[in-house]
PDB file of C-alpha atoms in Angstrom:
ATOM      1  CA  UNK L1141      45.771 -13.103  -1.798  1.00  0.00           C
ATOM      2  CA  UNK L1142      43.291 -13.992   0.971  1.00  0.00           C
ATOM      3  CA  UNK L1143      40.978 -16.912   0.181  1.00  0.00           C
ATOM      4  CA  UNK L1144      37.542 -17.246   1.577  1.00  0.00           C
ATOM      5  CA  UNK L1145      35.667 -19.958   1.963  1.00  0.00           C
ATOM      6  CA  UNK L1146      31.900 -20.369  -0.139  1.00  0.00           C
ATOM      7  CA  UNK L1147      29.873 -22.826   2.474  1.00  0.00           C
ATOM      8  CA  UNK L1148      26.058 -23.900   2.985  1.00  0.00           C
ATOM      9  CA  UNK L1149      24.252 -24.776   5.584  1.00  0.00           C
ATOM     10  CA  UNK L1150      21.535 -27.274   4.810  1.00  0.00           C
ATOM     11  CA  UNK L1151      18.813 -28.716   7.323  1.00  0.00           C
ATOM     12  CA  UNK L1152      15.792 -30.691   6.615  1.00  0.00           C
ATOM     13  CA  UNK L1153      12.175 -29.922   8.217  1.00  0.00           C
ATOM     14  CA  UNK L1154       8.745 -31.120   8.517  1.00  0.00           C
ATOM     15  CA  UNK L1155       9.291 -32.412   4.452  1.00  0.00           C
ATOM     16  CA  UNK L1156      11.116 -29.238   3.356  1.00  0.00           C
ATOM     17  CA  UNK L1157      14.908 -27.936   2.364  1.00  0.00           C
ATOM     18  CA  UNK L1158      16.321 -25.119   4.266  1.00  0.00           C
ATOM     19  CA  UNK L1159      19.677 -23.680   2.294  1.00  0.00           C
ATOM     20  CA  UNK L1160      21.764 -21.189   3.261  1.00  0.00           C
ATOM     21  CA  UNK L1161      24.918 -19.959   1.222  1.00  0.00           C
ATOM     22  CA  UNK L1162      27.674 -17.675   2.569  1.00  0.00           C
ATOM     23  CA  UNK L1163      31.320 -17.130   2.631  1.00  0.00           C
ATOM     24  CA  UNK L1164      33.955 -16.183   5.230  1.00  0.00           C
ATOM     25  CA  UNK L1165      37.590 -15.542   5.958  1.00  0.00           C
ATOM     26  CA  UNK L1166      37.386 -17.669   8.783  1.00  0.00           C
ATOM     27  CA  UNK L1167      37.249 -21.123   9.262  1.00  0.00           C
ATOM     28  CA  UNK L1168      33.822 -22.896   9.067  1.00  0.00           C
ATOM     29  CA  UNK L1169      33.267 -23.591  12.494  1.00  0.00           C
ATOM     30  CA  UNK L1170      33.740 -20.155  13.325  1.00  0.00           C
ATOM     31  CA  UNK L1171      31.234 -18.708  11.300  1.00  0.00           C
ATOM     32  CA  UNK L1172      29.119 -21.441  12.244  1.00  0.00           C
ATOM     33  CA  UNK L1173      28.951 -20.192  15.379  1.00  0.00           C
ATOM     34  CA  UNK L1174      28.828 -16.354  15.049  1.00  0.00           C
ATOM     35  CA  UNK L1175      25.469 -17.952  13.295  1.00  0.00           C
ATOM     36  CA  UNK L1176      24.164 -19.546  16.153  1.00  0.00           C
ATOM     37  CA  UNK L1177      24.495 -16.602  18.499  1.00  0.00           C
ATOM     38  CA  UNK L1178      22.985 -14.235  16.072  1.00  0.00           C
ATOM     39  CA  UNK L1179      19.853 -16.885  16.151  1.00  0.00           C
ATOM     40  CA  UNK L1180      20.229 -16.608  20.064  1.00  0.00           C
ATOM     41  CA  UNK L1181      19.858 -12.965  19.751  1.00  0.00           C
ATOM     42  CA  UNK L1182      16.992 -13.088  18.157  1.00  0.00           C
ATOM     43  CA  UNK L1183      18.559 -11.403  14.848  1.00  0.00           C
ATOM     44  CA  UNK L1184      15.635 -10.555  12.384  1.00  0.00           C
ATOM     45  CA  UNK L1185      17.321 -12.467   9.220  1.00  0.00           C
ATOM     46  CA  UNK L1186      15.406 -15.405   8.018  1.00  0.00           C
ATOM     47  CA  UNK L1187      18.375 -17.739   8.611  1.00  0.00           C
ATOM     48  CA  UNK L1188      18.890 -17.114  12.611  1.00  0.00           C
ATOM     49  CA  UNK L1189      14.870 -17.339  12.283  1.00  0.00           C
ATOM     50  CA  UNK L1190      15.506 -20.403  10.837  1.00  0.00           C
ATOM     51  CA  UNK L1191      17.867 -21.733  13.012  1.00  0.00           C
ATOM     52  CA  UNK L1192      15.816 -20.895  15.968  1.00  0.00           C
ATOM     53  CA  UNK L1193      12.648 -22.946  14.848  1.00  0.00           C
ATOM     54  CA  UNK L1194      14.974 -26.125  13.478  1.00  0.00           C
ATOM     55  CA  UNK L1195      16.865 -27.721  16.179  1.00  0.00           C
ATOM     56  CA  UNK L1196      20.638 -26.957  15.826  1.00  0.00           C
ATOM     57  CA  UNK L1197      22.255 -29.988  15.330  1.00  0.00           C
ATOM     58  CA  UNK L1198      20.131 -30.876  12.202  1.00  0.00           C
ATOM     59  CA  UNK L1199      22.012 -28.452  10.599  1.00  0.00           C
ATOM     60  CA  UNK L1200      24.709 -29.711   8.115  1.00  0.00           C
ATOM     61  CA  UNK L1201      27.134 -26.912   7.364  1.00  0.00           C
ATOM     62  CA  UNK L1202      29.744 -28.223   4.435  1.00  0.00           C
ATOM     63  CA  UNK L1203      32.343 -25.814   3.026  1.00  0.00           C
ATOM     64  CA  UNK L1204      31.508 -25.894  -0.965  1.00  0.00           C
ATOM     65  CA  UNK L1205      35.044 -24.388  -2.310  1.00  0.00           C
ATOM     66  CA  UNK L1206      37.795 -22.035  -1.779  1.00  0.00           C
ATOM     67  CA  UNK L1207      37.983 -19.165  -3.655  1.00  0.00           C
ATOM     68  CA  UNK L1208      39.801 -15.888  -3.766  1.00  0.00           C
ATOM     69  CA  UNK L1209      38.641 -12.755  -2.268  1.00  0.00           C
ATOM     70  CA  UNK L1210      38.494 -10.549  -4.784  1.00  0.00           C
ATOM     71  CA  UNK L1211      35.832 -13.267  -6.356  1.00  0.00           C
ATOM     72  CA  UNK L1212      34.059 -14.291  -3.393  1.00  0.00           C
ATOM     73  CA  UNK L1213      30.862 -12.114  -4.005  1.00  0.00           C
ATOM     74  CA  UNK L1214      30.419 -13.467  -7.609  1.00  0.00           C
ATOM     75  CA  UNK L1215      30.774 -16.973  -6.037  1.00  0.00           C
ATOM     76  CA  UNK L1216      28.330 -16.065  -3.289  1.00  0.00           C
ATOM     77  CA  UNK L1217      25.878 -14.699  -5.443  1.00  0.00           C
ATOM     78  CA  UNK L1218      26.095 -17.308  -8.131  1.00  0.00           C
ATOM     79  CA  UNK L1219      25.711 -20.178  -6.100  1.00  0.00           C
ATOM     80  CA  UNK L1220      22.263 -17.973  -4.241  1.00  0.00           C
ATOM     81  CA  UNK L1221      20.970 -17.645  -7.543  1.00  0.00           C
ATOM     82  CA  UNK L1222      21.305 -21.546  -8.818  1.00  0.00           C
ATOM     83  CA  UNK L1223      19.449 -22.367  -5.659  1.00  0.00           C
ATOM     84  CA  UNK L1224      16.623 -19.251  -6.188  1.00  0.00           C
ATOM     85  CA  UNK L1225      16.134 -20.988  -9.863  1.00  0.00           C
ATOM     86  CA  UNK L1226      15.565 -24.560  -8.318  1.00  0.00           C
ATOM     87  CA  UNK L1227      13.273 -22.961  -5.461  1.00  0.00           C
ATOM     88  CA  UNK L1228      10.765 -21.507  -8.071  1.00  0.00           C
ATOM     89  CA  UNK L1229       9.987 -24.761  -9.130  1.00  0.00           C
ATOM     90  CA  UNK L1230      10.367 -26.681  -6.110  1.00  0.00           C
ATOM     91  CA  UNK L1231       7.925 -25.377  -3.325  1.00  0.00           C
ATOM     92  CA  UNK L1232       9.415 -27.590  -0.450  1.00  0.00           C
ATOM     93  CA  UNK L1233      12.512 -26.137  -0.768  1.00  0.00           C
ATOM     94  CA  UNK L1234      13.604 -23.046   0.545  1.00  0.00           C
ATOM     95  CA  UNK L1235      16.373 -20.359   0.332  1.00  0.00           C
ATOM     96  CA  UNK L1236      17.558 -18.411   3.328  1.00  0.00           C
ATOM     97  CA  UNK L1237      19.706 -15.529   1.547  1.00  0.00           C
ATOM     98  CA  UNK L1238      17.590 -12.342   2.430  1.00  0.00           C
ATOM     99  CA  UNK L1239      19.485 -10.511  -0.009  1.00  0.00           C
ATOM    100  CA  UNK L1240      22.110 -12.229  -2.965  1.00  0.00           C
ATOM    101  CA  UNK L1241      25.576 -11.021  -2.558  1.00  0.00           C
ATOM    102  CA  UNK L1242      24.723  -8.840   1.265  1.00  0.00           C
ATOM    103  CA  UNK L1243      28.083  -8.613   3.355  1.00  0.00           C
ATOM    104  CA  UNK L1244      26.842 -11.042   5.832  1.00  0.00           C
ATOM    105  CA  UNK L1245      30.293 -10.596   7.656  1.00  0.00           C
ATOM    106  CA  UNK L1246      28.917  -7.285   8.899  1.00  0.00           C
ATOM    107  CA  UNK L1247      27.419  -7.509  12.540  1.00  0.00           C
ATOM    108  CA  UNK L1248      23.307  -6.903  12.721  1.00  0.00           C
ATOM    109  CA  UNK L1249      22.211  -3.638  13.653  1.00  0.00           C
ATOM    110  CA  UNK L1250      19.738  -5.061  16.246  1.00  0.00           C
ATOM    111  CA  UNK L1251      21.203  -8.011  17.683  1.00  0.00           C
ATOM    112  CA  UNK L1252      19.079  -7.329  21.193  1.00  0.00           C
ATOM    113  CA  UNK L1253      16.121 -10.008  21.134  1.00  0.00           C
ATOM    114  CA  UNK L1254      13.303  -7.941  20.707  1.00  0.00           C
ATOM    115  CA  UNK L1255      10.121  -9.892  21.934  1.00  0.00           C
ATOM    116  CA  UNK L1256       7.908  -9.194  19.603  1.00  0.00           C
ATOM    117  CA  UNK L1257       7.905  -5.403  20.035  1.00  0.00           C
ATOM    118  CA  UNK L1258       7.924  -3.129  16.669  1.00  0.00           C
ATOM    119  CA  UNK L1259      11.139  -2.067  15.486  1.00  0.00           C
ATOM    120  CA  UNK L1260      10.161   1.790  16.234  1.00  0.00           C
ATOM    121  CA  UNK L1261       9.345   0.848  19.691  1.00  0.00           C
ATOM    122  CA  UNK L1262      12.761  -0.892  20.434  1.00  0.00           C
ATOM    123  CA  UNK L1263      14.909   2.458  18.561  1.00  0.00           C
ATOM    124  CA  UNK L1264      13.533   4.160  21.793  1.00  0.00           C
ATOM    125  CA  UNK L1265      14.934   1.809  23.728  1.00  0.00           C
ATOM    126  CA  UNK L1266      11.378   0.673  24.745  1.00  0.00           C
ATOM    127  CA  UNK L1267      11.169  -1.929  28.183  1.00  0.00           C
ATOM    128  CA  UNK L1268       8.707  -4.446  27.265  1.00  0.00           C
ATOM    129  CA  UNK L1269       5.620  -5.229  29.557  1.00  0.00           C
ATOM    130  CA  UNK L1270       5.539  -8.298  31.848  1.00  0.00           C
ATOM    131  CA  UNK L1271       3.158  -9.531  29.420  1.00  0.00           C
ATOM    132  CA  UNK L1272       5.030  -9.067  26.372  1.00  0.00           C
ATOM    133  CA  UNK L1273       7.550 -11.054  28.534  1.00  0.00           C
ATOM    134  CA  UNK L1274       5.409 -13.538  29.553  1.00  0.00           C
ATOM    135  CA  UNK L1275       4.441 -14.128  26.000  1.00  0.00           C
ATOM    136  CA  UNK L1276       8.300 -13.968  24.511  1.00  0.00           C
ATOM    137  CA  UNK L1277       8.807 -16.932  27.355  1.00  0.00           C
ATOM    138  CA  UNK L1278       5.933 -19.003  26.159  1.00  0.00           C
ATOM    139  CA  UNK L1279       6.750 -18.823  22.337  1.00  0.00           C
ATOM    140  CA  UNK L1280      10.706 -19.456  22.812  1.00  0.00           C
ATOM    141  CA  UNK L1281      12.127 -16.089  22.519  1.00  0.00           C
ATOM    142  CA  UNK L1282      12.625 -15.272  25.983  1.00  0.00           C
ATOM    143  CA  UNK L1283      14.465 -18.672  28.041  1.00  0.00           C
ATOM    144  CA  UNK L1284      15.115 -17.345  31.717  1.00  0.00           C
ATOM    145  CA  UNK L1285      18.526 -18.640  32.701  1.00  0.00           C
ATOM    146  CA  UNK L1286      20.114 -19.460  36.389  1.00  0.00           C
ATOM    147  CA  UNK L1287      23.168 -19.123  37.144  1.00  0.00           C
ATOM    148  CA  UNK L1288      24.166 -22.318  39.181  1.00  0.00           C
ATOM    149  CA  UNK L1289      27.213 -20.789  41.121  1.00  0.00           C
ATOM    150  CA  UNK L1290      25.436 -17.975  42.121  1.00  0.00           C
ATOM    151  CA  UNK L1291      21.586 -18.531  42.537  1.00  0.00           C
ATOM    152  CA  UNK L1292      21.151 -15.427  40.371  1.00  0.00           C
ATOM    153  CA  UNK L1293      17.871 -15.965  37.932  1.00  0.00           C
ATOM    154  CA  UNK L1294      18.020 -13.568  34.607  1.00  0.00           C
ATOM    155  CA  UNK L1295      15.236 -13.186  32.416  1.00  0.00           C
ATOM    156  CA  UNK L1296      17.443 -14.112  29.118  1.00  0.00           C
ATOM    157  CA  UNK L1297      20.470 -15.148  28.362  1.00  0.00           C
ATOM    158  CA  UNK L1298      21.524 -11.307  27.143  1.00  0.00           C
ATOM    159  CA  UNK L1299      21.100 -10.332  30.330  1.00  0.00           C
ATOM    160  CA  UNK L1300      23.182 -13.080  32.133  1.00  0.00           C
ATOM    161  CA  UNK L1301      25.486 -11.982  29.730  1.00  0.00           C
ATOM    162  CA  UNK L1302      25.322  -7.812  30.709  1.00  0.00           C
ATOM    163  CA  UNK L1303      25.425  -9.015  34.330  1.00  0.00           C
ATOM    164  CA  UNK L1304      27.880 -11.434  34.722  1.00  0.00           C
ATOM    165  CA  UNK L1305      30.447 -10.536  31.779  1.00  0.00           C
ATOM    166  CA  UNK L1306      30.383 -13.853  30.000  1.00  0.00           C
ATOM    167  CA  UNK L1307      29.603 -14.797  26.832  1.00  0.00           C
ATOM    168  CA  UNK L1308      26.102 -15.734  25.208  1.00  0.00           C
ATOM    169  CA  UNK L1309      27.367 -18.594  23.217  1.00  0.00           C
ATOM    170  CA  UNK L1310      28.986 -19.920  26.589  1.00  0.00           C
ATOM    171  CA  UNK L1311      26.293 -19.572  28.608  1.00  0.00           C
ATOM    172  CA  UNK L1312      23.928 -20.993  25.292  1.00  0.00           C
ATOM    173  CA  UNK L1313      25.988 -23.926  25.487  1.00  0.00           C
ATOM    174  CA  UNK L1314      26.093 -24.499  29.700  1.00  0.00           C
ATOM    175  CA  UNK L1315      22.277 -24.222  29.629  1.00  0.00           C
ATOM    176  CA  UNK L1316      22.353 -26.942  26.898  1.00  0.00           C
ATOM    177  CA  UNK L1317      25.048 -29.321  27.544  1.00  0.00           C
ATOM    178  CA  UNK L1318      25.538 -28.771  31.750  1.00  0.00           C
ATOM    179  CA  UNK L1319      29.312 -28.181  31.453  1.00  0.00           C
ATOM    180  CA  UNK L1320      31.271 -25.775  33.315  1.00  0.00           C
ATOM    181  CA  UNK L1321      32.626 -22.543  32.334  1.00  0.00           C
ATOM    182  CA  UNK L1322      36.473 -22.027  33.352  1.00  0.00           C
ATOM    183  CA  UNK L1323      35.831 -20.102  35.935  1.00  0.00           C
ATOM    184  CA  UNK L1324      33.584 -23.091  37.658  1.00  0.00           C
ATOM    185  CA  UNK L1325      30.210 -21.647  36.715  1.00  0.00           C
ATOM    186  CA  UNK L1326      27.345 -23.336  35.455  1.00  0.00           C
ATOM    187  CA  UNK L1327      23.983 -22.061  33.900  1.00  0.00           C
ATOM    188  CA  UNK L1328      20.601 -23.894  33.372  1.00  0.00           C
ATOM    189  CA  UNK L1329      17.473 -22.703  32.128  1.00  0.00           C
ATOM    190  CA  UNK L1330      14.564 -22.171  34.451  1.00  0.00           C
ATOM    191  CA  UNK L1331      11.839 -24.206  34.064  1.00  0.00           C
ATOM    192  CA  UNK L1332       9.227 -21.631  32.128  1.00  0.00           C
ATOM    193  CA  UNK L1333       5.907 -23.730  33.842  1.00  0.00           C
ATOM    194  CA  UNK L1334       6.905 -22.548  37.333  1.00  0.00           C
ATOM    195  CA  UNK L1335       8.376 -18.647  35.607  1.00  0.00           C
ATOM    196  CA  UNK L1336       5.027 -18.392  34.014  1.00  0.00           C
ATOM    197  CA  UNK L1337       2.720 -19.255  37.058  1.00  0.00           C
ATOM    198  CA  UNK L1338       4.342 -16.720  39.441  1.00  0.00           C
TER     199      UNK L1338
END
């Protein structure tokens, strides 16, 4: 039987609790991961919302038990619904489940950051004004990236991606930490003061 792993991940903000619960087939670190790129991406879900608003590493992500597959939703859900009872009475805490028991395995629909624009608006594959642009950069959605190797300047980090085949958790993590991809290149974000001016 394949076991799956029942995990939270906890962070503390500006005096309140932020829990999620989920499970997975793969290890912890894994998922942790597929997490943070769908919070790169922009994903609509309140926990990659979340997790774009509270700095990564004050997230704590512990694996709560092991369970079988067949029971893993009932697991899920019960553990969701233990926190949703201790919410109602506790205002500073807050649950990230969007919806108990959801197959959060299953990619998002609309992983494309979306700046702001109105769901309609991005189904018809809609190209956002410079403003809107302009706007996404101030508020954190949008971070223009460089690639160091190159020269080459993208407006996001999905499009350094589309462009130069590589990863957006890679790239994420150049911009972030300064270390080199295998294949010697390096990324950096562009500084949004002298983006914004131009």
């Amino acid at each position: 039987m394949t076991k799956v792993i029942i995990y939270q991940a906890r962070a503390i903000n500006q005096g309140c609790i932020y829990i999620y619960v989920g499970k997975t087939e793969r290890t912890l670190d894994e998922r942790r991961q597929e997490h943070e790129d769908k919070a790169l991406r922009n994903s609509p879900r309140s926990f990659p919302q979340a997790m774009r608003k509270i700095p990564l590493d004050c997230w704590e992500w512990q694996e709560l038990f092991v369970c079988e597959a067949a029971d893993a939703t009932e697991q899920e859900n019960q553990m969701i619904m233990k926190y949703r009872i201790y919410e109602k009475n506790n205002p500073n805490f807050i649950v990230l489940n969007d919806t108990p028991g959801k197959n959060i395995n299953q990619p998002d629909k609309n992983d494309e950051p979306y700046y702001g624009i109105s769901k309609a608006c991005r189904q018809k594959n809609y190209a956002p004004s410079e403003r809107g642009k302009r706007f996404a950069m101030i508020s954190g959605k949008l971070k223009p990236v460089k690639n160091l190797k190159t020269g080459q300047e993208y407006q996001s980090i999905a499009e350094a991606e589309k462009i130069d085949k590589n990863s957006k958790l890679l790239i994420k993590r150049s911009c972030e930490t300064g270390r080199m991809l295998n294949d010697g290149t390096r990324y950096a974000y562009i500084d949004l003061d002298m983006v914004i001016q131009n």
